[in-house]
CSV table of C-alpha atoms and ligand atoms in Angstrom, one decimal:
chain,number,residue,atom,x,y,z
A,1,MET,CA,13.1,14.5,4.9
A,2,GLU,CA,14.6,15.4,8.3
A,3,VAL,CA,13.9,13.1,11.3
A,4,SER,CA,13.7,14.0,14.7
A,5,THR,CA,15.6,11.9,16.8
A,6,THR,CA,15.0,13.6,20.2
A,7,GLU,CA,11.3,12.6,20.7
A,8,LYS,CA,11.6,8.8,19.3
A,9,SER,CA,13.1,6.8,22.0
A,10,ILE,CA,14.3,6.6,25.6
A,11,ASP,CA,17.7,6.2,24.5
A,12,GLY,CA,19.0,9.5,23.6
A,13,ASP,CA,21.8,8.3,21.5
A,14,TYR,CA,19.9,6.3,19.3
A,15,ASN,CA,19.7,6.9,15.6
A,16,TRP,CA,16.5,7.0,14.6
A,17,ALA,CA,17.1,7.2,10.5
A,18,LYS,CA,20.0,4.2,10.8
A,19,GLY,CA,17.6,2.1,12.8
A,20,VAL,CA,14.8,2.5,10.2
A,21,THR,CA,16.7,2.4,7.1
A,22,GLU,CA,18.8,-0.9,8.6
A,23,PHE,CA,15.2,-2.2,9.2
A,24,GLU,CA,13.9,-1.4,6.1
A,25,GLU,CA,17.0,-3.0,4.1
A,26,THR,CA,16.0,-6.4,5.9
A,27,LYS,CA,13.1,-6.5,3.9
A,28,ALA,CA,11.7,-9.0,6.2
A,29,GLY,CA,9.3,-6.7,8.6
A,30,VAL,CA,8.5,-7.0,12.0
A,31,LYS,CA,8.2,-10.8,11.8
A,32,GLY,CA,12.2,-10.7,11.0
A,33,LEU,CA,12.9,-9.2,14.1
A,34,VAL,CA,11.2,-11.8,15.8
A,35,ASP,CA,12.6,-14.7,13.8
A,36,ALA,CA,16.3,-13.2,14.5
A,37,GLY,CA,15.5,-13.9,18.4
A,38,ILE,CA,15.4,-10.1,19.6
A,39,ALA,CA,14.1,-9.8,23.2
A,40,ASN,CA,14.7,-5.8,23.1
A,41,ILE,CA,12.3,-4.2,20.4
A,42,PRO,CA,14.3,-1.4,18.5
A,43,SER,CA,14.1,2.0,19.7
A,44,PHE,CA,11.8,3.3,16.7
A,45,PHE,CA,8.9,1.0,18.1
A,46,ILE,CA,8.8,2.4,21.4
A,47,ASN,CA,5.8,4.4,22.1
A,48,PRO,CA,5.5,7.3,24.4
A,49,PRO,CA,3.6,6.5,27.9
A,50,GLU,CA,0.4,8.5,26.8
A,51,ASN,CA,-0.2,6.1,23.8
A,52,LEU,CA,-0.1,3.1,25.6
A,53,GLN,CA,-2.8,4.0,28.5
A,54,ASN,CA,-5.3,1.5,28.2
A,55,SER,CA,-8.2,2.9,30.4
A,56,SER,CA,-10.3,0.1,28.9
A,57,ASN,CA,-14.0,-0.2,29.5
A,58,THR,CA,-15.4,-3.7,29.9
A,59,THR,CA,-19.0,-2.7,30.3
A,60,HIS,CA,-19.7,-1.9,27.0
A,61,GLN,CA,-19.8,-4.2,23.9
A,62,ILE,CA,-19.9,-3.5,20.3
A,63,PRO,CA,-23.3,-4.2,18.9
A,64,ILE,CA,-23.8,-7.5,17.6
A,65,ILE,CA,-26.2,-7.7,14.3
A,66,ASP,CA,-27.8,-10.5,13.2
A,67,LEU,CA,-28.4,-10.6,9.6
A,68,LYS,CA,-30.4,-13.7,9.2
A,69,GLY,CA,-33.3,-13.3,6.9
A,70,PHE,CA,-32.7,-9.5,5.9
A,71,GLU,CA,-33.6,-10.4,2.3
A,72,ASN,CA,-37.1,-11.3,3.2
A,73,GLY,CA,-38.0,-7.8,3.8
A,74,GLY,CA,-40.8,-6.4,5.7
A,75,GLN,CA,-40.5,-5.9,9.3
A,76,HIS,CA,-37.8,-8.0,10.2
A,77,ARG,CA,-35.4,-6.1,7.6
A,78,GLN,CA,-36.4,-2.9,9.0
A,79,LYS,CA,-35.6,-3.9,12.7
A,80,ILE,CA,-32.0,-4.7,10.9
A,81,VAL,CA,-31.7,-1.5,9.4
A,82,ASN,CA,-32.9,0.1,12.8
A,83,GLU,CA,-29.9,-1.8,14.4
A,84,ILE,CA,-27.4,-0.7,11.8
A,85,CYS,CA,-28.5,2.9,11.9
A,86,LYS,CA,-28.1,3.2,15.4
A,87,ALA,CA,-24.6,1.1,15.7
A,88,SER,CA,-23.6,3.8,13.1
A,89,GLU,CA,-24.4,6.9,15.0
A,90,THR,CA,-23.2,5.9,18.4
A,91,TRP,CA,-20.4,3.3,17.7
A,92,GLY,CA,-19.3,3.8,14.0
A,93,PHE,CA,-18.4,-0.1,14.6
A,94,PHE,CA,-20.5,-3.6,14.7
A,95,GLN,CA,-20.2,-6.9,14.3
A,96,ILE,CA,-22.3,-8.8,12.3
A,97,ILE,CA,-23.1,-12.5,12.0
A,98,ASN,CA,-24.9,-14.6,9.5
A,99,HIS,CA,-23.4,-12.8,6.9
A,100,GLY,CA,-23.4,-15.1,4.0
A,101,VAL,CA,-19.6,-15.8,4.1
A,102,PRO,CA,-19.3,-19.2,4.5
A,103,ASP,CA,-17.1,-20.3,7.5
A,104,THR,CA,-14.6,-22.6,5.1
A,105,VAL,CA,-13.8,-19.6,3.5
A,106,MET,CA,-13.3,-17.1,6.2
A,107,ASP,CA,-10.9,-19.9,8.0
A,108,GLY,CA,-9.3,-20.1,4.3
A,109,MET,CA,-8.5,-16.7,4.4
A,110,ILE,CA,-6.9,-16.2,8.0
A,111,GLU,CA,-4.8,-19.4,7.2
A,112,GLY,CA,-3.9,-17.8,3.7
A,113,ALA,CA,-2.8,-14.6,5.3
A,114,ARG,CA,-0.9,-16.3,8.0
A,115,LEU,CA,1.0,-18.5,5.3
A,116,PHE,CA,1.7,-15.7,3.3
A,117,HIS,CA,3.4,-14.0,6.0
A,118,GLU,CA,5.0,-17.1,7.4
A,119,GLN,CA,7.0,-18.0,4.3
A,120,PRO,CA,10.7,-17.8,3.8
A,121,GLY,CA,12.0,-14.0,4.0
A,122,GLU,CA,13.1,-14.3,0.2
A,123,THR,CA,9.9,-15.5,-1.1
A,124,LYS,CA,8.1,-12.2,0.4
A,125,MET,CA,11.0,-10.2,-0.2
A,126,GLU,CA,10.2,-9.6,-3.8
A,127,LEU,CA,6.9,-8.2,-2.9
A,128,TYR,CA,8.4,-5.6,-0.4
A,129,SER,CA,7.6,-2.0,-1.7
A,130,ARG,CA,6.7,1.6,-0.5
A,131,ASP,CA,5.2,2.2,-3.9
A,132,ARG,CA,1.5,2.9,-3.5
A,133,THR,CA,0.8,2.8,-7.4
A,134,GLN,CA,1.6,-1.1,-7.1
A,135,ASN,CA,-1.6,-3.0,-7.2
A,136,VAL,CA,-0.1,-5.9,-4.6
A,137,ARG,CA,2.6,-5.1,-2.1
A,138,TYR,CA,4.1,-6.2,1.3
A,139,TYR,CA,5.7,-4.0,3.8
A,140,SER,CA,5.5,-2.9,7.4
A,141,ASN,CA,4.6,0.6,8.6
A,142,GLU,CA,3.2,2.8,5.6
A,143,TYR,CA,4.5,5.6,7.0
A,144,LEU,CA,7.8,4.6,8.5
A,145,HIS,CA,10.1,7.0,7.0
A,146,LEU,CA,8.1,10.1,6.9
A,147,SER,CA,6.6,9.5,10.6
A,148,LYS,CA,7.4,11.2,13.7
A,149,ALA,CA,5.5,8.4,15.5
A,150,ALA,CA,6.5,5.3,16.9
A,151,ALA,CA,6.7,2.5,14.3
A,152,ASN,CA,3.8,-0.3,15.1
A,153,TRP,CA,4.4,-3.9,15.7
A,154,ASN,CA,2.5,-5.6,12.4
A,155,ASP,CA,3.5,-6.4,9.0
A,156,THR,CA,1.1,-6.1,5.8
A,157,LEU,CA,0.2,-7.7,2.4
A,158,SER,CA,-2.1,-5.1,0.2
A,159,CYS,CA,-3.8,-5.6,-2.8
A,160,VAL,CA,-6.0,-3.5,-4.7
A,161,PHE,CA,-9.1,-4.5,-6.6
A,162,ARG,CA,-10.0,-1.3,-8.6
A,163,ASP,CA,-13.9,-1.3,-9.6
A,164,ASP,CA,-13.8,-5.1,-7.7
A,165,MET,CA,-11.7,-6.4,-10.4
A,166,VAL,CA,-10.3,-9.3,-9.1
A,167,ASN,CA,-7.5,-10.9,-11.1
A,168,PRO,CA,-6.1,-13.9,-9.3
A,169,ASP,CA,-3.1,-14.0,-11.2
A,170,VAL,CA,-1.6,-10.7,-9.7
A,171,LEU,CA,-1.8,-12.5,-6.1
A,172,PRO,CA,1.1,-14.5,-4.5
A,173,SER,CA,0.2,-18.3,-4.6
A,174,VAL,CA,0.1,-19.1,-1.3
A,175,LEU,CA,-3.2,-17.2,-0.9
A,176,ARG,CA,-4.2,-16.8,-4.5
A,177,ARG,CA,-7.4,-19.1,-4.2
A,178,GLU,CA,-8.1,-18.2,-0.5
A,179,VAL,CA,-8.5,-14.5,-1.7
A,180,GLU,CA,-10.4,-15.1,-4.8
A,181,GLU,CA,-13.0,-16.9,-2.9
A,182,TYR,CA,-13.4,-14.5,0.0
A,183,MET,CA,-13.6,-11.7,-2.4
A,184,LYS,CA,-16.0,-13.0,-4.2
A,185,CYS,CA,-18.2,-13.5,-1.0
A,186,ILE,CA,-16.9,-9.6,0.4
A,187,ILE,CA,-18.0,-8.2,-3.0
A,188,LYS,CA,-21.6,-9.7,-2.6
A,189,LEU,CA,-21.9,-8.7,1.1
A,190,LYS,CA,-20.5,-5.0,0.4
A,191,GLY,CA,-23.5,-4.9,-2.1
A,192,GLN,CA,-26.0,-6.2,0.5
A,193,LEU,CA,-24.7,-3.8,3.3
A,194,CYS,CA,-24.7,-1.0,0.8
A,195,GLU,CA,-28.4,-1.5,0.6
A,196,LEU,CA,-28.9,-1.7,4.3
A,197,LEU,CA,-26.7,1.4,4.9
A,198,SER,CA,-28.7,3.4,1.8
A,199,GLU,CA,-32.0,2.6,3.9
A,200,ALA,CA,-30.3,3.3,7.6
A,201,LEU,CA,-30.0,6.8,6.1
A,202,GLY,CA,-33.7,7.1,4.9
A,203,LEU,CA,-32.3,6.9,1.3
A,204,SER,CA,-33.4,4.6,-1.5
A,205,SER,CA,-31.9,1.1,-1.2
A,206,ASP,CA,-29.6,1.4,-4.5
A,207,TYR,CA,-28.2,5.1,-3.1
A,208,PHE,CA,-24.5,3.9,-2.5
A,209,ARG,CA,-24.8,1.3,-5.2
A,210,SER,CA,-25.8,4.0,-7.7
A,211,THR,CA,-22.8,6.3,-6.7
A,212,GLU,CA,-20.5,3.7,-7.0
A,213,CYS,CA,-18.9,5.0,-4.1
A,214,MET,CA,-17.8,1.9,-2.9
A,215,LYS,CA,-16.7,0.0,-5.8
A,216,THR,CA,-13.3,-0.3,-5.4
A,217,THR,CA,-11.7,-2.7,-2.7
A,218,SER,CA,-8.3,-2.2,-1.1
A,219,PHE,CA,-7.4,-5.3,0.8
A,220,MET,CA,-4.7,-5.7,3.4
A,221,CYS,CA,-3.7,-8.9,5.3
A,222,HIS,CA,-2.1,-7.7,8.7
A,223,TYR,CA,0.2,-10.3,10.5
A,224,TYR,CA,1.0,-9.0,14.3
A,225,PRO,CA,3.7,-11.5,15.7
A,226,ILE,CA,4.1,-11.7,19.3
A,227,CYS,CA,5.9,-9.1,20.5
A,228,PRO,CA,8.9,-9.3,23.5
A,229,GLN,CA,8.0,-6.0,25.0
A,230,PRO,CA,4.3,-5.4,24.3
A,231,ASP,CA,4.2,-2.6,26.7
A,232,LEU,CA,6.2,-0.6,25.0
A,233,THR,CA,4.6,-0.4,21.4
A,234,GLN,CA,1.2,-0.9,19.6
A,235,GLY,CA,0.2,-3.7,17.2
A,236,LEU,CA,-1.3,-0.7,15.2
A,237,SER,CA,-1.8,2.9,16.7
A,238,GLN,CA,-4.9,4.7,17.0
A,239,HIS,CA,-6.4,5.9,13.8
A,240,THR,CA,-9.5,6.5,12.2
A,241,ASP,CA,-10.1,4.4,8.5
A,242,LEU,CA,-10.3,7.0,5.7
A,243,PRO,CA,-12.7,5.3,3.4
A,244,PHE,CA,-16.6,4.8,3.2
A,245,LEU,CA,-17.1,1.4,4.9
A,246,THR,CA,-14.5,-1.4,6.1
A,247,LEU,CA,-15.0,-4.7,6.6
A,248,LEU,CA,-12.4,-6.7,9.2
A,249,LEU,CA,-11.9,-10.2,9.7
A,250,GLN,CA,-10.2,-11.4,13.0
A,251,ASP,CA,-8.6,-14.6,14.1
A,252,GLY,CA,-9.3,-15.5,17.8
A,253,ILE,CA,-6.5,-14.0,19.3
A,254,GLY,CA,-8.2,-10.2,20.1
A,255,GLY,CA,-6.4,-7.1,20.8
A,256,LEU,CA,-8.3,-4.8,18.7
A,257,GLN,CA,-10.2,-1.8,20.6
A,258,SER,CA,-12.4,0.8,19.8
A,259,LEU,CA,-12.6,4.4,21.4
A,260,HIS,CA,-16.0,4.9,22.6
A,261,GLN,CA,-17.0,7.5,25.2
A,262,ASP,CA,-13.1,8.2,25.8
A,263,HIS,CA,-12.7,4.8,26.6
A,264,TRP,CA,-11.2,1.9,24.7
A,265,VAL,CA,-13.4,-0.8,24.6
A,266,ASP,CA,-12.5,-4.4,23.3
A,267,VAL,CA,-13.8,-5.9,20.1
A,268,HIS,CA,-13.8,-9.5,21.1
A,269,PRO,CA,-13.1,-12.0,18.3
A,270,VAL,CA,-16.6,-13.2,17.9
A,271,PRO,CA,-16.6,-16.7,16.0
A,272,LYS,CA,-18.2,-16.6,12.5
A,273,ALA,CA,-18.4,-12.7,13.0
A,274,LEU,CA,-17.1,-9.9,10.7
A,275,ILE,CA,-16.3,-6.5,11.7
A,276,ALA,CA,-17.7,-3.5,9.9
A,277,ASN,CA,-16.7,0.3,10.9
A,278,LEU,CA,-17.3,3.5,9.2
A,279,GLY,CA,-14.4,5.5,7.6
A,280,ASP,CA,-14.1,9.3,7.6
A,281,PHE,CA,-15.3,9.7,4.3
A,282,MET,CA,-18.7,7.9,5.3
A,283,GLN,CA,-18.7,10.5,8.4
A,284,LEU,CA,-18.6,13.3,5.6
A,285,ILE,CA,-21.2,12.4,3.5
A,286,THR,CA,-23.5,11.7,6.1
A,287,ASN,CA,-23.2,15.2,7.6
A,288,ASP,CA,-21.8,13.8,11.1
A,289,LYS,CA,-25.0,11.4,11.3
A,290,PHE,CA,-23.0,8.3,10.8
A,291,LYS,CA,-19.2,7.8,13.0
A,292,SER,CA,-15.9,7.4,11.9
A,293,VAL,CA,-14.4,6.0,15.2
A,294,GLU,CA,-10.8,5.5,16.6
A,295,HIS,CA,-9.4,2.4,16.9
A,296,ARG,CA,-6.2,0.6,17.3
A,297,VAL,CA,-4.7,-2.8,18.1
A,298,LEU,CA,-2.7,-3.5,21.0
A,299,ALA,CA,1.0,-5.6,20.9
A,300,ARG,CA,0.8,-8.8,22.6
A,301,SER,CA,2.6,-11.7,24.1
A,302,VAL,CA,0.4,-14.0,22.6
A,303,GLY,CA,-0.1,-14.9,19.2
A,304,PRO,CA,0.7,-14.1,16.3
A,305,ARG,CA,-2.5,-12.2,15.2
A,306,VAL,CA,-3.9,-12.2,11.8
A,307,SER,CA,-6.3,-10.1,10.4
A,308,THR,CA,-7.6,-8.7,6.9
A,309,ALA,CA,-9.3,-5.7,6.3
A,310,CYS,CA,-11.3,-4.8,3.0
A,311,PHE,CA,-11.8,-1.0,2.5
A,312,PHE,CA,-14.4,0.2,0.2
A,313,SER,CA,-13.5,3.6,-2.0
A,314,PRO,CA,-15.2,5.2,-5.2
A,315,SER,CA,-14.7,3.6,-8.5
A,316,THR,CA,-12.2,4.4,-10.8
A,317,ARG,CA,-14.6,6.7,-12.8
A,318,ASN,CA,-15.7,8.6,-9.6
A,319,VAL,CA,-12.5,9.0,-7.8
A,320,SER,CA,-12.0,12.4,-8.9
A,321,LYS,CA,-15.5,13.6,-8.4
A,322,PRO,CA,-15.9,15.5,-5.7
A,323,CYS,CA,-18.3,14.5,-2.4
A,324,GLY,CA,-20.0,16.4,0.2
A,325,PRO,CA,-22.7,15.5,2.4
A,326,ILE,CA,-25.6,13.8,1.1
A,327,LYS,CA,-28.0,16.5,-0.3
A,328,GLU,CA,-31.2,14.5,0.5
A,329,LEU,CA,-30.0,14.5,4.3
A,330,LEU,CA,-29.7,18.3,4.5
A,331,SER,CA,-32.2,20.7,5.8
A,332,GLU,CA,-32.1,24.2,7.3
A,333,ILE,CA,-31.8,22.6,10.6
A,334,ASN,CA,-29.2,20.0,9.3
A,335,PRO,CA,-27.0,22.3,7.3
A,336,PRO,CA,-24.0,21.2,5.6
A,337,ILE,CA,-20.8,20.7,8.0
A,338,TYR,CA,-18.0,20.0,5.4
A,339,LYS,CA,-17.3,21.0,1.8
A,340,GLU,CA,-17.0,18.8,-0.8
A,341,VAL,CA,-14.1,16.7,-1.3
A,342,LEU,CA,-12.1,14.0,-3.3
A,343,ILE,CA,-11.2,11.1,-1.5
A,344,THR,CA,-7.5,11.7,-2.5
A,345,ASP,CA,-7.9,15.3,-0.9
A,346,LEU,CA,-8.6,13.0,2.7
A,347,ALA,CA,-5.7,10.7,1.8
A,348,ALA,CA,-3.3,13.7,1.0
A,349,ALA,CA,-4.1,15.3,4.4
A,350,ARG,CA,-3.5,12.2,6.2
A,351,SER,CA,0.0,12.0,4.4
A,352,GLU,CA,0.7,15.6,5.5
A,353,LEU,CA,0.0,14.7,9.2
A,354,ASN,CA,3.1,12.4,9.5
A,355,GLY,CA,1.6,9.4,10.0
A,356,THR,CA,-0.6,10.5,12.9
A,357,ARG,CA,-3.7,9.1,11.8
A,358,SER,CA,-6.2,10.9,13.6
A,359,SER,CA,-9.2,11.9,11.8
A,360,VAL,CA,-8.9,14.5,9.3
A,361,LEU,CA,-11.9,15.8,8.8
A,362,PRO,CA,-11.7,19.0,10.8
A,363,LEU,CA,-9.7,20.0,7.8
A,364,PHE,CA,-12.3,19.9,5.7
A,365,LYS,CA,-15.3,22.0,7.7
A,366,LEU,CA,-17.0,24.6,5.7
B,401,OGA,C1,-6.7,-1.3,9.4
B,401,OGA,C2,-7.3,-1.9,11.4
B,401,OGA,C3,-7.2,-3.8,12.6
B,401,OGA,C4,-6.9,-5.0,12.7
B,401,OGA,O1,-6.1,-2.1,9.0
B,401,OGA,O2,-7.1,-0.2,9.4
B,401,OGA,O3,-7.7,-1.0,11.9
B,401,OGA,O4,-7.5,-5.9,13.9
B,401,OGA,N1,-7.0,-3.2,11.3
B,401,OGA,O5,-5.9,-5.6,12.1
B,402,NI,NI1,-8.4,0.8,10.9
């Protein structure tokens, strides 16, 4: 892979490929740099100024939706469904409270994720890998070698639970119990949200469940160390999520922002809340009714920040079945905008963008 050095850094002599390779060989991630006591971040983390603009809009707030009592049906459920519909159409992002995941389970998950990343380097190193076929692995910056974009100030542990088969034995022991408990609750909540989202589209409650389009969960524990030069880099650069739905748990540090009407809006930590956001595949099958919105995480001088993200994608049975806009939503005045695609097509398109993680949807328009 040819790597351009010119657009990467403010230091013309800096050798991008060498810097990246040295970093990679440490297998210690961004946390390793911080532990080594660096005062200046390596040049490959430095962003061009246009990425770092922070025209944040403080008057807007991500909707907070209270799920309490939705199981009882009736008008109260309809009210919640309407709120989800409106938030999905206008924001693509909302926080949910009274979602049924106990506080102790959420706290345990954040703590387990923190403990994983704060283990001695040698313990984590064994899991350091860029092999995407490996179900459990740890890495820093997924697209590091491919990307022409600046690297992000974070490390990630990722686990894939195909068809929601959670096998605790494959998990690192330091957070095994915590993930197991959390996933049990998240899989239940996902089922409930699948119903509410189906209803929000005017479809039968079991539409998303029966199509098994959210049956596989990719689970990521992100760790954003304190950054010595937070004005030069980002925790996680601007991107949309690919799969149908993401459920995110964040600690109290803050730094997540969502793009709304061309302004960055802080997704403030709300105690006991989970954040839901819709991905490109959801926008595609809803023919642009629901939005997949760009978001990012700032690098901060406070922290470390810990978050866990669960991404829901099709079952192994359906992963090679093309999906297009849902027929029931189409009409003469709402003709299909997108082709039928596989989720792997979206992922491949994103990889080809060399890690610039903006929406790939325009590539799949009819
Ligand atoms: C992601 C993501 C945000 C966060 O993993 O796609 O947007 O707060 N994470 O870590
Ligand atoms: Ni995301």
